[in-house]
Structure formats: C-alpha cells, structure tokens
C-alpha cells in the first residue's frame, strides 16, 4: 500500500470509540433496565485505553451536544468534552487527587478558582483556543459568559470519570 492510500485509509477509518460504547449501552438497556451488562462494560473498558486514539478535538467538541462525554480514557489520563449552555456553568467542584487541563474549543468562559468553595477569588476570562491548568485540590467553576453553547475539552490526570460517561445537557 503506497503512502497516500495508507494515510487515506487511516483517515477514512478513524472512528469514535464512544459511539461504539454508547451503542452497547442502548442494546444493554433493552435487556436490563437502566443498567449496562457486564460483557458490554468489559468491552468498553478494553476499548477506552487499550488503543491509540486520534481526532480533531476542536471539531468533535463543536459537534458535541452532551453536557459531559468521555472521549478517551487511558491508565494515567482521560479526555472529556463538555457542552455548556449559554449562561450556564459546570458547577463548583474540586478534584482532590486529579490535575485538570480545561481548553475552550468554542466560546467564551469565565474560570473561577480558589482554595475555598465559597470564595472563588481568582477570575480568568478564556476565549476560544485558551486554556487553564487546575492543580488537584483547587476549587473551580467554569461559566459560559458567551452567547452560544460553550464547548470545552478537559484532560484529567489521573482519570476522574467512568470510561463510558455520557451526561446529557442539563
């Protein structure tokens, strides 16, 4: 296979692992109400960390309509996408043992951070393409201050959410 055909083959056959796991969830729910069967969960666990994953993050973030969706989870790292409606927020949170990198893929965000849940004194305005690093143990919130849905990607180290997380928009 020549170089051109090989690269074209890779591009045409890149698929989203999440889509395959979500399909299994739907199939399992037909058999077990609101539960994922063990065989499907094991397949999901195998797929979300055992393979190299390549994607245009900005493009898939823009298309994401879910509040939170796990895109890839490895042994030491995880990426999620979020879609936050206009004038909404993630909500104040703290990850005691997880560092977090949050990048605005599309939109305008206000990032608030602090050492106390009730006193988020540090404010950062983030535009498309800008990011913030949040160390473990720091309280934070991300607020959509733009006129459209805020699309962000978030990297957690170590992983923070279940491998097949899909939370519908609030």
mmCIF file of C-alpha atoms in Angstrom:
data_model
loop_
_atom_site.group_PDB
_atom_site.id
_atom_site.type_symbol
_atom_site.label_atom_id
_atom_site.label_comp_id
_atom_site.label_asym_id
_atom_site.label_seq_id
_atom_site.Cartn_x
_atom_site.Cartn_y
_atom_site.Cartn_z
ATOM 1 C CA UNK A 1 0.000 0.000 0.000
ATOM 2 C CA UNK A 2 1.571 3.316 -1.010
ATOM 3 C CA UNK A 3 1.864 6.211 1.416
ATOM 4 C CA UNK A 4 -1.114 8.147 0.016
ATOM 5 C CA UNK A 5 -3.501 5.195 0.174
ATOM 6 C CA UNK A 6 -2.283 4.225 3.629
ATOM 7 C CA UNK A 7 -2.924 7.728 5.021
ATOM 8 C CA UNK A 8 -6.289 7.909 3.266
ATOM 9 C CA UNK A 9 -7.194 4.523 4.761
ATOM 10 C CA UNK A 10 -6.344 5.775 8.257
ATOM 11 C CA UNK A 11 -8.358 8.948 7.811
ATOM 12 C CA UNK A 12 -11.409 7.195 6.424
ATOM 13 C CA UNK A 13 -11.437 4.510 9.083
ATOM 14 C CA UNK A 14 -10.913 6.663 12.176
ATOM 15 C CA UNK A 15 -13.967 6.194 14.358
ATOM 16 C CA UNK A 16 -15.051 7.395 17.757
ATOM 17 C CA UNK A 17 -14.727 4.772 20.451
ATOM 18 C CA UNK A 18 -17.520 6.494 22.385
ATOM 19 C CA UNK A 19 -20.029 5.815 19.613
ATOM 20 C CA UNK A 20 -19.394 2.085 19.862
ATOM 21 C CA UNK A 21 -19.769 2.091 23.647
ATOM 22 C CA UNK A 22 -22.940 4.156 23.533
ATOM 23 C CA UNK A 23 -24.451 1.671 21.067
ATOM 24 C CA UNK A 24 -23.720 -1.133 23.543
ATOM 25 C CA UNK A 25 -25.408 0.878 26.329
ATOM 26 C CA UNK A 26 -28.583 1.158 24.277
ATOM 27 C CA UNK A 27 -28.551 -2.546 23.499
ATOM 28 C CA UNK A 28 -27.999 -3.454 27.141
ATOM 29 C CA UNK A 29 -30.799 -1.222 28.340
ATOM 30 C CA UNK A 30 -33.154 -3.309 26.219
ATOM 31 C CA UNK A 31 -32.203 -6.321 28.341
ATOM 32 C CA UNK A 32 -31.559 -4.758 31.745
ATOM 33 C CA UNK A 33 -33.432 -1.638 32.701
ATOM 34 C CA UNK A 34 -31.030 1.289 33.276
ATOM 35 C CA UNK A 35 -28.014 -0.994 33.603
ATOM 36 C CA UNK A 36 -25.092 -1.907 31.416
ATOM 37 C CA UNK A 37 -24.429 -5.616 31.094
ATOM 38 C CA UNK A 38 -21.025 -6.795 32.278
ATOM 39 C CA UNK A 39 -19.878 -8.048 28.892
ATOM 40 C CA UNK A 40 -20.555 -4.643 27.323
ATOM 41 C CA UNK A 41 -18.881 -2.785 30.169
ATOM 42 C CA UNK A 42 -15.806 -5.016 29.807
ATOM 43 C CA UNK A 43 -15.657 -4.318 26.067
ATOM 44 C CA UNK A 44 -15.922 -0.616 26.781
ATOM 45 C CA UNK A 45 -13.138 -0.826 29.358
ATOM 46 C CA UNK A 46 -10.940 -2.582 26.794
ATOM 47 C CA UNK A 47 -11.639 -0.026 24.069
ATOM 48 C CA UNK A 48 -11.132 3.117 26.163
ATOM 49 C CA UNK A 49 -7.484 2.823 26.945
ATOM 50 C CA UNK A 50 -6.058 -0.060 25.034
ATOM 51 C CA UNK A 51 -5.928 1.739 21.698
ATOM 52 C CA UNK A 52 -4.286 4.830 20.287
ATOM 53 C CA UNK A 53 -6.933 7.433 19.530
ATOM 54 C CA UNK A 54 -6.603 10.325 17.095
ATOM 55 C CA UNK A 55 -9.176 13.061 16.468
ATOM 56 C CA UNK A 56 -9.679 16.704 15.615
ATOM 57 C CA UNK A 57 -10.669 17.729 19.147
ATOM 58 C CA UNK A 58 -11.948 21.153 18.134
ATOM 59 C CA UNK A 59 -14.227 19.593 15.515
ATOM 60 C CA UNK A 60 -15.690 16.881 17.749
ATOM 61 C CA UNK A 61 -16.061 19.350 20.639
ATOM 62 C CA UNK A 62 -18.041 21.697 18.403
ATOM 63 C CA UNK A 63 -20.341 18.809 17.394
ATOM 64 C CA UNK A 64 -20.796 17.551 20.979
ATOM 65 C CA UNK A 65 -24.269 18.218 22.415
ATOM 66 C CA UNK A 66 -23.775 16.379 25.726
ATOM 67 C CA UNK A 67 -23.033 18.143 28.990
ATOM 68 C CA UNK A 68 -20.127 15.725 29.503
ATOM 69 C CA UNK A 69 -18.824 12.925 27.332
ATOM 70 C CA UNK A 70 -15.730 10.815 27.935
ATOM 71 C CA UNK A 71 -13.779 10.663 24.698
ATOM 72 C CA UNK A 72 -10.755 8.601 25.725
ATOM 73 C CA UNK A 73 -9.515 7.122 28.963
ATOM 74 C CA UNK A 74 -6.095 5.624 29.487
ATOM 75 C CA UNK A 75 -4.321 4.318 32.525
ATOM 76 C CA UNK A 76 -2.995 7.755 33.580
ATOM 77 C CA UNK A 77 -5.019 10.262 31.549
ATOM 78 C CA UNK A 78 -8.569 10.993 30.401
ATOM 79 C CA UNK A 79 -10.183 13.436 27.975
ATOM 80 C CA UNK A 80 -13.788 14.573 28.161
ATOM 81 C CA UNK A 81 -15.789 17.042 26.107
ATOM 82 C CA UNK A 82 -18.408 19.360 27.536
ATOM 83 C CA UNK A 83 -21.175 21.493 26.069
ATOM 84 C CA UNK A 84 -22.347 24.165 28.485
ATOM 85 C CA UNK A 85 -25.490 26.116 27.500
ATOM 86 C CA UNK A 86 -25.480 29.898 27.356
ATOM 87 C CA UNK A 87 -25.337 31.480 30.846
ATOM 88 C CA UNK A 88 -24.875 28.046 32.471
ATOM 89 C CA UNK A 89 -21.931 26.578 34.349
ATOM 90 C CA UNK A 90 -20.177 23.356 35.253
ATOM 91 C CA UNK A 91 -20.772 23.981 38.950
ATOM 92 C CA UNK A 92 -18.252 24.454 41.726
ATOM 93 C CA UNK A 93 -16.084 21.358 42.056
ATOM 94 C CA UNK A 94 -12.828 20.086 43.499
ATOM 95 C CA UNK A 95 -10.758 17.096 42.442
ATOM 96 C CA UNK A 96 -8.615 16.161 45.426
ATOM 97 C CA UNK A 97 -6.292 13.808 43.538
ATOM 98 C CA UNK A 98 -6.648 14.879 39.907
ATOM 99 C CA UNK A 99 -4.962 17.684 37.980
ATOM 100 C CA UNK A 100 -7.119 19.153 35.221
ATOM 101 C CA UNK A 101 -6.474 20.993 31.960
ATOM 102 C CA UNK A 102 -9.503 22.795 30.504
ATOM 103 C CA UNK A 103 -9.391 24.256 26.986
ATOM 104 C CA UNK A 104 -12.079 26.414 25.391
ATOM 105 C CA UNK A 105 -12.694 24.917 21.962
ATOM 106 C CA UNK A 106 -15.502 27.344 21.015
ATOM 107 C CA UNK A 107 -16.984 30.207 23.009
ATOM 108 C CA UNK A 108 -16.096 32.425 25.942
ATOM 109 C CA UNK A 109 -15.714 31.186 29.513
ATOM 110 C CA UNK A 110 -15.152 32.662 32.923
ATOM 111 C CA UNK A 111 -12.995 30.372 35.066
ATOM 112 C CA UNK A 112 -13.192 30.912 38.811
ATOM 113 C CA UNK A 113 -10.703 29.292 41.191
ATOM 114 C CA UNK A 114 -9.887 29.411 44.882
ATOM 115 C CA UNK A 115 -8.900 27.499 47.983
ATOM 116 C CA UNK A 116 -12.394 27.713 49.476
ATOM 117 C CA UNK A 117 -15.659 26.542 47.915
ATOM 118 C CA UNK A 118 -17.391 29.747 48.978
ATOM 119 C CA UNK A 119 -14.594 32.123 47.939
ATOM 120 C CA UNK A 120 -13.527 31.623 44.337
ATOM 121 C CA UNK A 121 -11.496 34.839 44.206
ATOM 122 C CA UNK A 122 -9.370 34.230 41.106
ATOM 123 C CA UNK A 123 -11.054 35.061 37.786
ATOM 124 C CA UNK A 124 -9.829 34.193 34.289
ATOM 125 C CA UNK A 125 -11.585 35.035 31.039
ATOM 126 C CA UNK A 126 -10.910 32.322 28.451
ATOM 127 C CA UNK A 127 -11.575 32.729 24.735
ATOM 128 C CA UNK A 128 -11.536 30.095 22.003
ATOM 129 C CA UNK A 129 -8.144 28.383 21.976
ATOM 130 C CA UNK A 130 -7.210 29.416 25.514
ATOM 131 C CA UNK A 131 -6.824 27.038 28.440
ATOM 132 C CA UNK A 132 -6.381 26.832 32.189
ATOM 133 C CA UNK A 133 -4.463 24.310 34.299
ATOM 134 C CA UNK A 134 -6.088 23.480 37.632
ATOM 135 C CA UNK A 135 -3.990 21.580 40.186
ATOM 136 C CA UNK A 136 -5.547 18.911 42.376
ATOM 137 C CA UNK A 137 -7.126 20.393 45.488
ATOM 138 C CA UNK A 138 -8.218 23.711 43.934
ATOM 139 C CA UNK A 139 -11.911 24.617 43.893
ATOM 140 C CA UNK A 140 -13.090 25.774 40.475
ATOM 141 C CA UNK A 141 -16.051 26.557 38.262
ATOM 142 C CA UNK A 142 -16.381 27.283 34.548
ATOM 143 C CA UNK A 143 -19.188 29.627 33.481
ATOM 144 C CA UNK A 144 -20.391 30.220 29.926
ATOM 145 C CA UNK A 145 -20.409 34.016 29.502
ATOM 146 C CA UNK A 146 -20.874 33.915 25.734
ATOM 147 C CA UNK A 147 -23.939 33.980 23.513
ATOM 148 C CA UNK A 148 -23.670 30.373 22.310
ATOM 149 C CA UNK A 149 -23.039 26.982 23.865
ATOM 150 C CA UNK A 150 -19.567 26.786 25.371
ATOM 151 C CA UNK A 151 -17.578 23.841 24.012
ATOM 152 C CA UNK A 152 -14.639 22.711 26.105
ATOM 153 C CA UNK A 153 -12.240 19.818 26.241
ATOM 154 C CA UNK A 154 -10.890 18.702 29.567
ATOM 155 C CA UNK A 155 -7.956 16.454 30.361
ATOM 156 C CA UNK A 156 -7.749 14.749 33.759
ATOM 157 C CA UNK A 157 -4.635 13.101 35.173
ATOM 158 C CA UNK A 158 -5.279 10.571 36.563
ATOM 159 C CA UNK A 159 -8.710 9.784 35.049
ATOM 160 C CA UNK A 160 -11.655 11.135 37.020
ATOM 161 C CA UNK A 161 -14.881 9.977 35.308
ATOM 162 C CA UNK A 162 -16.074 6.472 34.356
ATOM 163 C CA UNK A 163 -14.755 5.457 30.962
ATOM 164 C CA UNK A 164 -18.108 5.494 29.158
ATOM 165 C CA UNK A 165 -19.584 8.633 30.725
ATOM 166 C CA UNK A 166 -22.239 10.446 28.714
ATOM 167 C CA UNK A 167 -24.253 13.063 30.600
ATOM 168 C CA UNK A 168 -26.968 14.757 28.573
ATOM 169 C CA UNK A 169 -27.095 18.559 28.585
ATOM 170 C CA UNK A 170 -28.627 19.870 31.784
#
